Amino acid sequence: MCKKGERTMLEEKYMRFAIQLAKQTMQQTSPNPPVGAVIVKDGHIVGFGAHLMRGDAHAEVHAIEMAGKKTQGATLYVTLEPCCHYGKTPPCTELIMKSEIKRVVIACQDIHHVVAGKGVAQLQEANIDVSVGLLQEEAKPLYEQFFHYVSEKRPFVSVKAAMSLDGKTATETLESKWITNEVARTDAQQYRHMYDAILVGVNTVIADNPRLTTRLRGGKNPIRVILDSTLRTPLDANVIQDKATETWIFTGKATSDAQIEQYTKHSPVRIFKMNTNDVKVKDVLTTLYEQEVMSVYVEGGATVNSSFLQAKLIDQLIMYVAPILIGGKRAPGIFNGPGIERLTDALHLSIDEITTIDGQIKIVAKRK
């Protein structure tokens, strides 16, 4: 018979397996959360699975199908509280009960109002032993974007920037390629794969003609979001012509239908005409939320970055710092515009990560 400490170590092993399964599908399931599930009976893993894509079977379903009749009297380890409502798929709680699983161990309780404790309650009413919280802190990063999306009713926003040690993003002549080295730039590419959308301003499109795609092999391309109040995006720009992924352009109310028609001929390009002449980032995020975009990766310049800072809509800052000095009074920094007038009104962040990448410093800071 296993001692209590041995049982705990085994249970953590099973839950870590479930967490790893969920990690492999992050951003494939948006706006649904990634979930991993493992079924154990008599000390053996008899089934496991992950939620692969929105609308597909949930992790618990895959695990139960693999386990077959071995689910009777088994224990299910799952990273998030099982759903208990009808959506694009039936409730997982019903299948768990029908499968005669006797115990369910959950890492994180769901905060979405349609689940939020109701899944646990249904299982307990069916006399299933339920425990919540095993490796909760390890599982929480899986649901950072999802929980934010649900609670704040807007996408999770990360701003990425690269600068010199003295805080410059370019020289006075606006030369900026490249502040950081190739290794740091490759590291930054991983985030494009991890977000639903990548956002820049029209000036970046005009100056650099970027593709805004994930250049990592096997990576997923995010939706390309362009802030363009007067619809100046060149029709021959890569984001219009390459069809690598969707391009959504947000423009002001003064933009004519004739202008818009020039762009909508180029599928998959969409134009969102806002209610103000100048596109406001808060309104953009509201629209993206309504379009079920859960996360946004901002790679704009100082003007776009400043608009998010002024609106206090930065949830995470990902900064790459190169060991060079540029100087220059007119050399741009990460933010421009009026900035924050009082320190008490500043956007407060907490440092989550500091690492060195081939001689470059990477800092990840999250909003408190």
mmCIF file of C-alpha atoms in Angstrom:
data_model
loop_
_atom_site.group_PDB
_atom_site.id
_atom_site.type_symbol
_atom_site.label_atom_id
_atom_site.label_comp_id
_atom_site.label_asym_id
_atom_site.label_seq_id
_atom_site.Cartn_x
_atom_site.Cartn_y
_atom_site.Cartn_z
ATOM 1 C CA MET A 1 0.000 0.000 0.000
ATOM 2 C CA CYS A 2 1.303 3.460 -0.929
ATOM 3 C CA LYS A 3 2.026 5.877 1.871
ATOM 4 C CA LYS A 4 0.453 9.335 1.844
ATOM 5 C CA GLY A 5 3.618 11.030 0.588
ATOM 6 C CA GLU A 6 4.017 8.481 -2.188
ATOM 7 C CA ARG A 7 0.381 8.937 -3.219
ATOM 8 C CA THR A 8 0.896 12.698 -3.402
ATOM 9 C CA MET A 9 3.989 12.325 -5.599
ATOM 10 C CA LEU A 10 2.130 9.969 -7.927
ATOM 11 C CA GLU A 11 -0.862 12.277 -8.144
ATOM 12 C CA GLU A 12 1.401 15.216 -8.957
ATOM 13 C CA LYS A 13 3.022 13.100 -11.662
ATOM 14 C CA TYR A 14 -0.363 12.404 -13.270
ATOM 15 C CA MET A 15 -1.443 16.050 -13.043
ATOM 16 C CA ARG A 16 1.852 17.248 -14.522
ATOM 17 C CA PHE A 17 1.224 14.925 -17.448
ATOM 18 C CA ALA A 18 -2.220 16.510 -17.870
ATOM 19 C CA ILE A 19 -0.659 20.000 -17.722
ATOM 20 C CA GLN A 20 1.890 19.045 -20.382
ATOM 21 C CA LEU A 21 -0.897 17.751 -22.621
ATOM 22 C CA ALA A 22 -2.745 21.056 -22.270
ATOM 23 C CA LYS A 23 0.402 23.088 -22.998
ATOM 24 C CA GLN A 24 0.780 21.407 -26.375
ATOM 25 C CA THR A 25 -2.565 22.789 -27.568
ATOM 26 C CA MET A 26 -2.333 26.354 -26.266
ATOM 27 C CA GLN A 27 -3.823 28.777 -28.828
ATOM 28 C CA GLN A 28 -5.385 25.949 -30.828
ATOM 29 C CA THR A 29 -8.576 26.094 -28.787
ATOM 30 C CA SER A 30 -9.196 29.857 -28.515
ATOM 31 C CA PRO A 31 -11.440 31.335 -27.283
ATOM 32 C CA ASN A 32 -11.845 28.122 -25.280
ATOM 33 C CA PRO A 33 -9.156 27.176 -22.756
ATOM 34 C CA PRO A 34 -6.574 24.415 -23.292
ATOM 35 C CA VAL A 35 -7.281 21.355 -21.124
ATOM 36 C CA GLY A 36 -5.438 18.122 -20.457
ATOM 37 C CA ALA A 37 -6.896 14.971 -18.844
ATOM 38 C CA VAL A 38 -5.420 11.703 -17.578
ATOM 39 C CA ILE A 39 -7.307 8.629 -16.308
ATOM 40 C CA VAL A 40 -5.600 6.301 -13.849
ATOM 41 C CA LYS A 41 -6.748 2.903 -12.562
ATOM 42 C CA ASP A 42 -4.871 0.544 -10.258
ATOM 43 C CA GLY A 43 -1.722 2.639 -10.601
ATOM 44 C CA HIS A 44 -1.744 2.585 -14.402
ATOM 45 C CA ILE A 45 -2.538 5.351 -16.892
ATOM 46 C CA VAL A 46 -5.369 3.918 -18.976
ATOM 47 C CA GLY A 47 -6.428 6.998 -20.910
ATOM 48 C CA PHE A 48 -5.353 10.552 -21.650
ATOM 49 C CA GLY A 49 -6.285 13.380 -23.960
ATOM 50 C CA ALA A 50 -6.296 17.085 -24.706
ATOM 51 C CA HIS A 51 -8.800 19.532 -26.132
ATOM 52 C CA LEU A 52 -7.388 19.994 -29.629
ATOM 53 C CA MET A 53 -9.564 22.613 -31.256
ATOM 54 C CA ARG A 54 -12.664 24.687 -30.629
ATOM 55 C CA GLY A 55 -15.767 22.653 -31.354
ATOM 56 C CA ASP A 56 -13.922 19.334 -31.086
ATOM 57 C CA ALA A 57 -14.231 16.822 -28.261
ATOM 58 C CA HIS A 58 -12.918 17.979 -24.902
ATOM 59 C CA ALA A 59 -9.901 16.463 -23.158
ATOM 60 C CA GLU A 60 -12.055 14.351 -20.825
ATOM 61 C CA VAL A 61 -13.864 12.806 -23.806
ATOM 62 C CA HIS A 62 -10.614 11.743 -25.499
ATOM 63 C CA ALA A 63 -9.305 10.272 -22.244
ATOM 64 C CA ILE A 64 -12.523 8.360 -21.533
ATOM 65 C CA GLU A 65 -12.704 6.986 -25.073
ATOM 66 C CA MET A 66 -9.138 5.734 -24.786
ATOM 67 C CA ALA A 67 -9.752 4.117 -21.396
ATOM 68 C CA GLY A 68 -12.923 2.342 -22.520
ATOM 69 C CA LYS A 69 -14.388 0.074 -19.830
ATOM 70 C CA LYS A 70 -11.402 0.725 -17.565
ATOM 71 C CA THR A 71 -13.018 4.002 -16.460
ATOM 72 C CA GLN A 72 -15.139 2.116 -13.907
ATOM 73 C CA GLY A 73 -13.734 2.965 -10.480
ATOM 74 C CA ALA A 74 -10.881 5.021 -11.990
ATOM 75 C CA THR A 75 -9.547 8.488 -11.121
ATOM 76 C CA LEU A 76 -9.612 11.374 -13.581
ATOM 77 C CA TYR A 77 -6.945 14.077 -13.364
ATOM 78 C CA VAL A 78 -7.923 17.218 -15.282
ATOM 79 C CA THR A 79 -6.374 20.683 -15.472
ATOM 80 C CA LEU A 80 -9.666 22.630 -15.443
ATOM 81 C CA GLU A 81 -13.089 22.038 -13.922
ATOM 82 C CA PRO A 82 -15.155 19.883 -16.326
ATOM 83 C CA CYS A 83 -17.901 21.691 -18.217
ATOM 84 C CA CYS A 84 -21.508 21.056 -17.179
ATOM 85 C CA HIS A 85 -23.450 22.810 -19.951
ATOM 86 C CA TYR A 86 -24.409 22.221 -23.559
ATOM 87 C CA GLY A 87 -22.371 24.297 -25.988
ATOM 88 C CA LYS A 88 -20.682 23.130 -29.170
ATOM 89 C CA THR A 89 -20.237 19.802 -27.342
ATOM 90 C CA PRO A 90 -22.261 17.999 -24.615
ATOM 91 C CA PRO A 91 -21.347 18.434 -20.930
ATOM 92 C CA CYS A 92 -18.270 16.505 -19.815
ATOM 93 C CA THR A 93 -19.800 15.992 -16.373
ATOM 94 C CA GLU A 94 -22.522 13.755 -17.861
ATOM 95 C CA LEU A 95 -19.973 11.563 -19.626
ATOM 96 C CA ILE A 96 -17.829 11.331 -16.464
ATOM 97 C CA MET A 97 -20.852 10.149 -14.481
ATOM 98 C CA LYS A 98 -21.875 7.625 -17.147
ATOM 99 C CA SER A 99 -18.328 6.284 -17.224
ATOM 100 C CA GLU A 100 -18.516 5.403 -13.514
ATOM 101 C CA ILE A 101 -15.339 7.275 -12.675
ATOM 102 C CA LYS A 102 -15.189 7.347 -8.886
ATOM 103 C CA ARG A 103 -12.803 10.274 -8.294
ATOM 104 C CA VAL A 104 -11.985 13.530 -10.102
ATOM 105 C CA VAL A 105 -8.903 15.621 -9.271
ATOM 106 C CA ILE A 106 -8.940 19.169 -10.679
ATOM 107 C CA ALA A 107 -6.056 21.651 -10.850
ATOM 108 C CA CYS A 108 -8.010 24.888 -11.441
ATOM 109 C CA GLN A 109 -11.647 25.775 -10.920
ATOM 110 C CA ASP A 110 -13.253 27.511 -13.903
ATOM 111 C CA ILE A 111 -14.340 31.145 -13.444
ATOM 112 C CA HIS A 112 -16.724 31.245 -16.412
ATOM 113 C CA HIS A 113 -20.238 31.774 -15.060
ATOM 114 C CA VAL A 114 -21.667 28.785 -16.946
ATOM 115 C CA VAL A 115 -19.297 26.444 -15.087
ATOM 116 C CA ALA A 116 -17.755 28.171 -11.992
ATOM 117 C CA GLY A 117 -18.261 25.481 -9.371
ATOM 118 C CA LYS A 118 -21.320 23.978 -11.026
ATOM 119 C CA GLY A 119 -19.295 21.214 -12.633
ATOM 120 C CA VAL A 120 -17.858 20.225 -9.258
ATOM 121 C CA ALA A 121 -21.330 20.336 -7.675
ATOM 122 C CA GLN A 122 -22.843 18.053 -10.337
ATOM 123 C CA LEU A 123 -20.105 15.469 -9.850
ATOM 124 C CA GLN A 124 -20.432 15.578 -6.076
ATOM 125 C CA GLU A 125 -24.213 15.149 -6.326
ATOM 126 C CA ALA A 126 -23.481 11.946 -8.238
ATOM 127 C CA ASN A 127 -21.371 10.734 -5.278
ATOM 128 C CA ILE A 128 -18.091 11.238 -7.115
ATOM 129 C CA ASP A 129 -15.180 12.233 -4.894
ATOM 130 C CA VAL A 130 -13.894 15.612 -6.144
ATOM 131 C CA SER A 131 -10.819 17.551 -5.059
ATOM 132 C CA VAL A 132 -9.642 20.908 -6.425
ATOM 133 C CA GLY A 133 -6.238 22.592 -6.293
ATOM 134 C CA LEU A 134 -3.613 19.952 -7.080
ATOM 135 C CA LEU A 135 -0.709 21.810 -8.785
ATOM 136 C CA GLN A 136 -2.981 24.809 -9.206
ATOM 137 C CA GLU A 137 -0.068 27.278 -9.416
ATOM 138 C CA GLU A 138 1.595 25.217 -12.144
ATOM 139 C CA ALA A 139 -1.642 25.021 -14.116
ATOM 140 C CA LYS A 140 -2.642 28.696 -13.737
ATOM 141 C CA PRO A 141 -0.468 29.996 -16.635
ATOM 142 C CA LEU A 142 -2.557 27.837 -18.968
ATOM 143 C CA TYR A 143 -5.563 29.999 -18.157
ATOM 144 C CA GLU A 144 -4.058 33.471 -17.799
ATOM 145 C CA GLN A 145 -5.448 34.672 -21.125
ATOM 146 C CA PHE A 146 -8.759 32.798 -20.834
ATOM 147 C CA PHE A 147 -9.529 33.982 -17.294
ATOM 148 C CA HIS A 148 -8.657 37.557 -18.285
ATOM 149 C CA TYR A 149 -10.855 37.345 -21.386
ATOM 150 C CA VAL A 150 -13.778 36.059 -19.312
ATOM 151 C CA SER A 151 -13.420 38.435 -16.358
ATOM 152 C CA GLU A 152 -12.393 41.664 -18.156
ATOM 153 C CA LYS A 153 -14.455 41.097 -21.307
ATOM 154 C CA ARG A 154 -11.558 42.108 -23.541
ATOM 155 C CA PRO A 155 -8.485 40.374 -24.977
ATOM 156 C CA PHE A 156 -5.297 39.919 -22.963
ATOM 157 C CA VAL A 157 -2.774 42.459 -24.324
ATOM 158 C CA SER A 158 1.002 41.973 -24.473
ATOM 159 C CA VAL A 159 3.271 44.728 -25.789
ATOM 160 C CA LYS A 160 6.619 43.617 -27.194
ATOM 161 C CA ALA A 161 9.511 46.013 -27.712
ATOM 162 C CA ALA A 162 13.260 46.006 -28.260
ATOM 163 C CA MET A 163 15.571 48.750 -27.055
ATOM 164 C CA SER A 164 19.170 49.692 -26.295
ATOM 165 C CA LEU A 165 20.529 49.917 -22.760
ATOM 166 C CA ASP A 166 19.754 53.629 -22.782
ATOM 167 C CA GLY A 167 16.140 53.061 -23.777
ATOM 168 C CA LYS A 168 16.273 53.837 -27.500
ATOM 169 C CA THR A 169 14.392 51.881 -30.158
ATOM 170 C CA ALA A 170 16.184 53.563 -33.087
ATOM 171 C CA THR A 171 18.790 56.200 -33.890
ATOM 172 C CA GLU A 172 17.964 59.856 -34.556
ATOM 173 C CA THR A 173 17.811 58.963 -38.270
ATOM 174 C CA LEU A 174 15.256 56.248 -37.347
ATOM 175 C CA GLU A 175 17.546 53.346 -38.179
ATOM 176 C CA SER A 176 16.215 50.430 -36.121
ATOM 177 C CA LYS A 177 17.237 47.203 -37.899
ATOM 178 C CA TRP A 178 18.404 45.593 -35.846
ATOM 179 C CA ILE A 179 18.550 46.706 -32.210
ATOM 180 C CA THR A 180 18.665 43.109 -30.932
ATOM 181 C CA ASN A 181 20.414 40.080 -32.390
ATOM 182 C CA GLU A 182 18.912 37.221 -34.381
ATOM 183 C CA VAL A 183 18.638 34.889 -31.392
ATOM 184 C CA ALA A 184 16.529 37.401 -29.458
ATOM 185 C CA ARG A 185 14.372 38.073 -32.528
ATOM 186 C CA THR A 186 13.768 34.339 -32.948
ATOM 187 C CA ASP A 187 12.712 34.111 -29.314
ATOM 188 C CA ALA A 188 10.220 36.932 -29.917
ATOM 189 C CA GLN A 189 8.742 34.980 -32.829
ATOM 190 C CA GLN A 190 7.352 32.332 -30.481
ATOM 191 C CA TYR A 191 4.846 34.841 -29.119
ATOM 192 C CA ARG A 192 3.215 35.334 -32.506
ATOM 193 C CA HIS A 193 2.310 31.663 -32.383
ATOM 194 C CA MET A 194 0.929 32.029 -28.848
ATOM 195 C CA TYR A 195 -1.522 34.881 -29.539
ATOM 196 C CA ASP A 196 -4.758 35.108 -31.506
ATOM 197 C CA ALA A 197 -3.861 38.440 -33.094
ATOM 198 C CA ILE A 198 -0.808 40.600 -33.770
ATOM 199 C CA LEU A 199 -1.388 44.369 -33.826
ATOM 200 C CA VAL A 200 0.564 47.215 -35.424
ATOM 201 C CA GLY A 201 -0.115 50.735 -36.658
ATOM 202 C CA VAL A 202 -0.313 51.724 -40.303
ATOM 203 C CA ASN A 203 3.037 53.550 -40.103
ATOM 204 C CA THR A 204 4.780 50.239 -39.396
ATOM 205 C CA VAL A 205 3.117 48.713 -42.458
ATOM 206 C CA ILE A 206 4.139 51.651 -44.657
ATOM 207 C CA ALA A 207 7.721 51.812 -43.367
ATOM 208 C CA ASP A 208 8.588 48.107 -43.127
ATOM 209 C CA ASN A 209 6.027 46.225 -45.248
ATOM 210 C CA PRO A 210 6.045 43.362 -42.713
ATOM 211 C CA ARG A 211 4.286 40.032 -43.170
ATOM 212 C CA LEU A 212 3.420 39.727 -39.451
ATOM 213 C CA THR A 213 3.426 35.941 -39.678
ATOM 214 C CA THR A 214 4.993 33.267 -37.492
ATOM 215 C CA ARG A 215 8.227 32.267 -39.163
ATOM 216 C CA LEU A 216 8.778 29.342 -36.795
ATOM 217 C CA ARG A 217 8.346 25.982 -38.493
ATOM 218 C CA GLY A 218 4.945 24.555 -37.594
ATOM 219 C CA GLY A 219 3.809 27.844 -36.040
ATOM 220 C CA LYS A 220 0.289 29.254 -36.262
ATOM 221 C CA ASN A 221 -0.170 32.633 -37.927
ATOM 222 C CA PRO A 222 -2.172 35.136 -35.855
ATOM 223 C CA ILE A 223 -4.817 37.458 -37.266
ATOM 224 C CA ARG A 224 -3.092 40.656 -38.411
ATOM 225 C CA VAL A 225 -4.699 43.765 -36.933
ATOM 226 C CA ILE A 226 -3.822 47.169 -38.416
ATOM 227 C CA LEU A 227 -4.788 50.493 -36.809
ATOM 228 C CA ASP A 228 -5.356 52.829 -39.761
ATOM 229 C CA SER A 229 -7.678 55.777 -39.073
ATOM 230 C CA THR A 230 -7.614 57.140 -42.649
ATOM 231 C CA LEU A 231 -7.051 53.845 -44.503
ATOM 232 C CA ARG A 232 -3.530 54.476 -45.810
ATOM 233 C CA THR A 233 -2.421 50.829 -45.855
ATOM 234 C CA PRO A 234 -0.831 50.262 -49.304
ATOM 235 C CA LEU A 235 -2.871 47.915 -51.463
ATOM 236 C CA ASP A 236 0.327 46.155 -52.513
ATOM 237 C CA ALA A 237 1.444 45.579 -48.914
ATOM 238 C CA ASN A 238 2.261 42.025 -47.873
ATOM 239 C CA VAL A 239 -0.545 42.037 -45.301
ATOM 240 C CA ILE A 240 -3.021 42.679 -48.133
ATOM 241 C CA GLN A 241 -1.561 40.523 -50.874
ATOM 242 C CA ASP A 242 0.024 37.404 -49.356
ATOM 243 C CA LYS A 243 -3.162 35.713 -48.032
ATOM 244 C CA ALA A 244 -1.043 33.988 -45.363
ATOM 245 C CA THR A 245 -3.691 34.753 -42.749
ATOM 246 C CA GLU A 246 -6.548 37.165 -42.130
ATOM 247 C CA THR A 247 -5.895 40.914 -42.026
ATOM 248 C CA TRP A 248 -8.311 43.124 -40.075
ATOM 249 C CA ILE A 249 -7.976 46.887 -40.594
ATOM 250 C CA PHE A 250 -9.611 49.288 -38.152
ATOM 251 C CA THR A 251 -10.379 52.652 -39.711
ATOM 252 C CA GLY A 252 -12.188 55.878 -38.795
ATOM 253 C CA LYS A 253 -15.775 56.840 -39.530
ATOM 254 C CA ALA A 254 -14.729 59.361 -42.202
ATOM 255 C CA THR A 255 -13.380 56.594 -44.425
ATOM 256 C CA SER A 256 -15.581 56.228 -47.494
ATOM 257 C CA ASP A 257 -17.240 53.035 -48.687
ATOM 258 C CA ALA A 258 -15.364 53.417 -51.973
ATOM 259 C CA GLN A 259 -12.034 53.311 -50.101
ATOM 260 C CA ILE A 260 -13.127 50.277 -48.115
ATOM 261 C CA GLU A 261 -14.235 48.413 -51.251
ATOM 262 C CA GLN A 262 -10.696 48.517 -52.622
ATOM 263 C CA TYR A 263 -9.528 46.443 -49.694
ATOM 264 C CA THR A 264 -12.379 44.006 -49.261
ATOM 265 C CA LYS A 265 -11.739 42.739 -52.787
ATOM 266 C CA HIS A 266 -8.612 41.143 -51.353
ATOM 267 C CA SER A 267 -9.809 38.202 -49.266
ATOM 268 C CA PRO A 268 -9.162 37.493 -46.397
ATOM 269 C CA VAL A 269 -9.060 41.237 -45.614
ATOM 270 C CA ARG A 270 -11.758 42.731 -43.359
ATOM 271 C CA ILE A 271 -12.374 46.405 -42.643
ATOM 272 C CA PHE A 272 -13.884 47.544 -39.338
ATOM 273 C CA LYS A 273 -15.243 51.084 -39.541
ATOM 274 C CA MET A 274 -15.305 52.668 -36.103
ATOM 275 C CA ASN A 275 -17.602 55.372 -34.705
ATOM 276 C CA THR A 276 -14.824 57.944 -34.285
ATOM 277 C CA ASN A 277 -12.464 59.593 -36.775
ATOM 278 C CA ASP A 278 -9.416 58.473 -34.798
ATOM 279 C CA VAL A 279 -9.342 54.783 -33.974
ATOM 280 C CA LYS A 280 -9.348 54.246 -30.200
ATOM 281 C CA VAL A 281 -7.580 51.159 -28.868
ATOM 282 C CA LYS A 282 -10.271 50.575 -26.241
ATOM 283 C CA ASP A 283 -12.905 50.377 -28.991
ATOM 284 C CA VAL A 284 -10.659 48.068 -31.009
ATOM 285 C CA LEU A 285 -10.326 45.693 -28.067
ATOM 286 C CA THR A 286 -14.087 45.739 -27.531
ATOM 287 C CA THR A 287 -14.615 44.731 -31.157
ATOM 288 C CA LEU A 288 -11.952 42.039 -30.947
ATOM 289 C CA TYR A 289 -13.648 40.636 -27.837
ATOM 290 C CA GLU A 290 -16.946 40.525 -29.733
ATOM 291 C CA GLN A 291 -15.126 38.672 -32.527
ATOM 292 C CA GLU A 292 -13.900 36.134 -29.917
ATOM 293 C CA VAL A 293 -10.251 37.165 -30.084
ATOM 294 C CA MET A 294 -8.814 36.182 -26.709
ATOM 295 C CA SER A 295 -5.292 37.627 -26.898
ATOM 296 C CA VAL A 296 -3.419 40.386 -28.730
ATOM 297 C CA TYR A 297 0.339 40.747 -29.281
ATOM 298 C CA VAL A 298 1.260 44.388 -29.933
ATOM 299 C CA GLU A 299 4.342 44.943 -32.097
ATOM 300 C CA GLY A 300 3.663 48.559 -33.001
ATOM 301 C CA GLY A 301 5.873 51.581 -32.712
ATOM 302 C CA ALA A 302 6.013 54.249 -30.022
ATOM 303 C CA THR A 303 2.704 55.837 -31.060
ATOM 304 C CA VAL A 304 0.709 52.608 -30.883
ATOM 305 C CA ASN A 305 2.457 51.589 -27.664
ATOM 306 C CA SER A 306 1.607 54.973 -26.143
ATOM 307 C CA SER A 307 -2.060 54.627 -27.015
ATOM 308 C CA PHE A 308 -2.200 51.396 -25.016
ATOM 309 C CA LEU A 309 -0.266 52.975 -22.141
ATOM 310 C CA GLN A 310 -2.509 56.050 -22.010
ATOM 311 C CA ALA A 311 -5.575 53.813 -21.933
ATOM 312 C CA LYS A 312 -3.890 51.553 -19.338
ATOM 313 C CA LEU A 313 -4.612 48.521 -21.469
ATOM 314 C CA ILE A 314 -1.225 46.801 -21.211
ATOM 315 C CA ASP A 315 -1.436 43.490 -19.353
ATOM 316 C CA GLN A 316 2.098 42.329 -20.098
ATOM 317 C CA LEU A 317 5.301 43.915 -21.385
ATOM 318 C CA ILE A 318 7.887 41.748 -23.162
ATOM 319 C CA MET A 319 11.125 43.672 -23.464
ATOM 320 C CA TYR A 320 14.367 42.744 -25.228
ATOM 321 C CA VAL A 321 17.361 44.890 -24.233
ATOM 322 C CA ALA A 322 20.522 44.972 -26.354
ATOM 323 C CA PRO A 323 23.900 45.859 -24.752
ATOM 324 C CA ILE A 324 24.424 48.924 -26.942
ATOM 325 C CA LEU A 325 24.237 52.682 -26.347
ATOM 326 C CA ILE A 326 22.668 54.961 -28.959
ATOM 327 C CA GLY A 327 22.012 58.330 -27.311
ATOM 328 C CA GLY A 328 20.466 61.274 -29.073
ATOM 329 C CA LYS A 329 17.816 63.663 -27.840
ATOM 330 C CA ARG A 330 15.554 62.903 -30.780
ATOM 331 C CA ALA A 331 16.172 59.147 -30.866
ATOM 332 C CA PRO A 332 12.803 57.469 -30.158
ATOM 333 C CA GLY A 333 11.980 55.345 -27.155
ATOM 334 C CA ILE A 334 9.322 52.708 -26.567
ATOM 335 C CA PHE A 335 6.601 55.292 -25.921
ATOM 336 C CA ASN A 336 5.965 58.802 -27.201
ATOM 337 C CA GLY A 337 3.088 61.227 -26.751
ATOM 338 C CA PRO A 338 2.141 62.956 -23.494
ATOM 339 C CA GLY A 339 2.759 59.981 -21.222
ATOM 340 C CA ILE A 340 1.579 59.757 -17.619
ATOM 341 C CA GLU A 341 1.630 63.044 -15.708
ATOM 342 C CA ARG A 342 1.688 61.738 -12.125
ATOM 343 C CA LEU A 343 3.633 58.826 -10.713
ATOM 344 C CA THR A 344 0.567 57.800 -8.760
ATOM 345 C CA ASP A 345 -1.203 57.280 -12.099
ATOM 346 C CA ALA A 346 1.612 55.221 -13.622
ATOM 347 C CA LEU A 347 0.869 51.716 -14.841
ATOM 348 C CA HIS A 348 2.420 49.437 -12.210
ATOM 349 C CA LEU A 349 3.908 46.126 -13.317
ATOM 350 C CA SER A 350 5.622 43.268 -11.535
ATOM 351 C CA ILE A 351 8.716 41.601 -12.985
ATOM 352 C CA ASP A 352 7.808 38.038 -13.875
ATOM 353 C CA GLU A 353 10.938 36.968 -15.736
ATOM 354 C CA ILE A 354 14.493 38.187 -16.384
ATOM 355 C CA THR A 355 16.655 36.015 -18.617
ATOM 356 C CA THR A 356 19.738 36.388 -20.794
ATOM 357 C CA ILE A 357 19.486 35.310 -24.425
ATOM 358 C CA ASP A 358 22.820 35.231 -26.259
ATOM 359 C CA GLY A 359 24.017 38.383 -24.526
ATOM 360 C CA GLN A 360 20.638 40.146 -24.713
ATOM 361 C CA ILE A 361 18.361 40.712 -21.715
ATOM 362 C CA LYS A 362 14.738 39.609 -21.834
ATOM 363 C CA ILE A 363 12.309 41.071 -19.306
ATOM 364 C CA VAL A 364 8.689 40.005 -18.926
ATOM 365 C CA ALA A 365 6.601 42.236 -16.659
ATOM 366 C CA LYS A 366 2.920 41.778 -15.887
ATOM 367 C CA ARG A 367 0.317 44.226 -14.741
ATOM 368 C CA LYS A 368 -0.321 44.076 -11.011
#
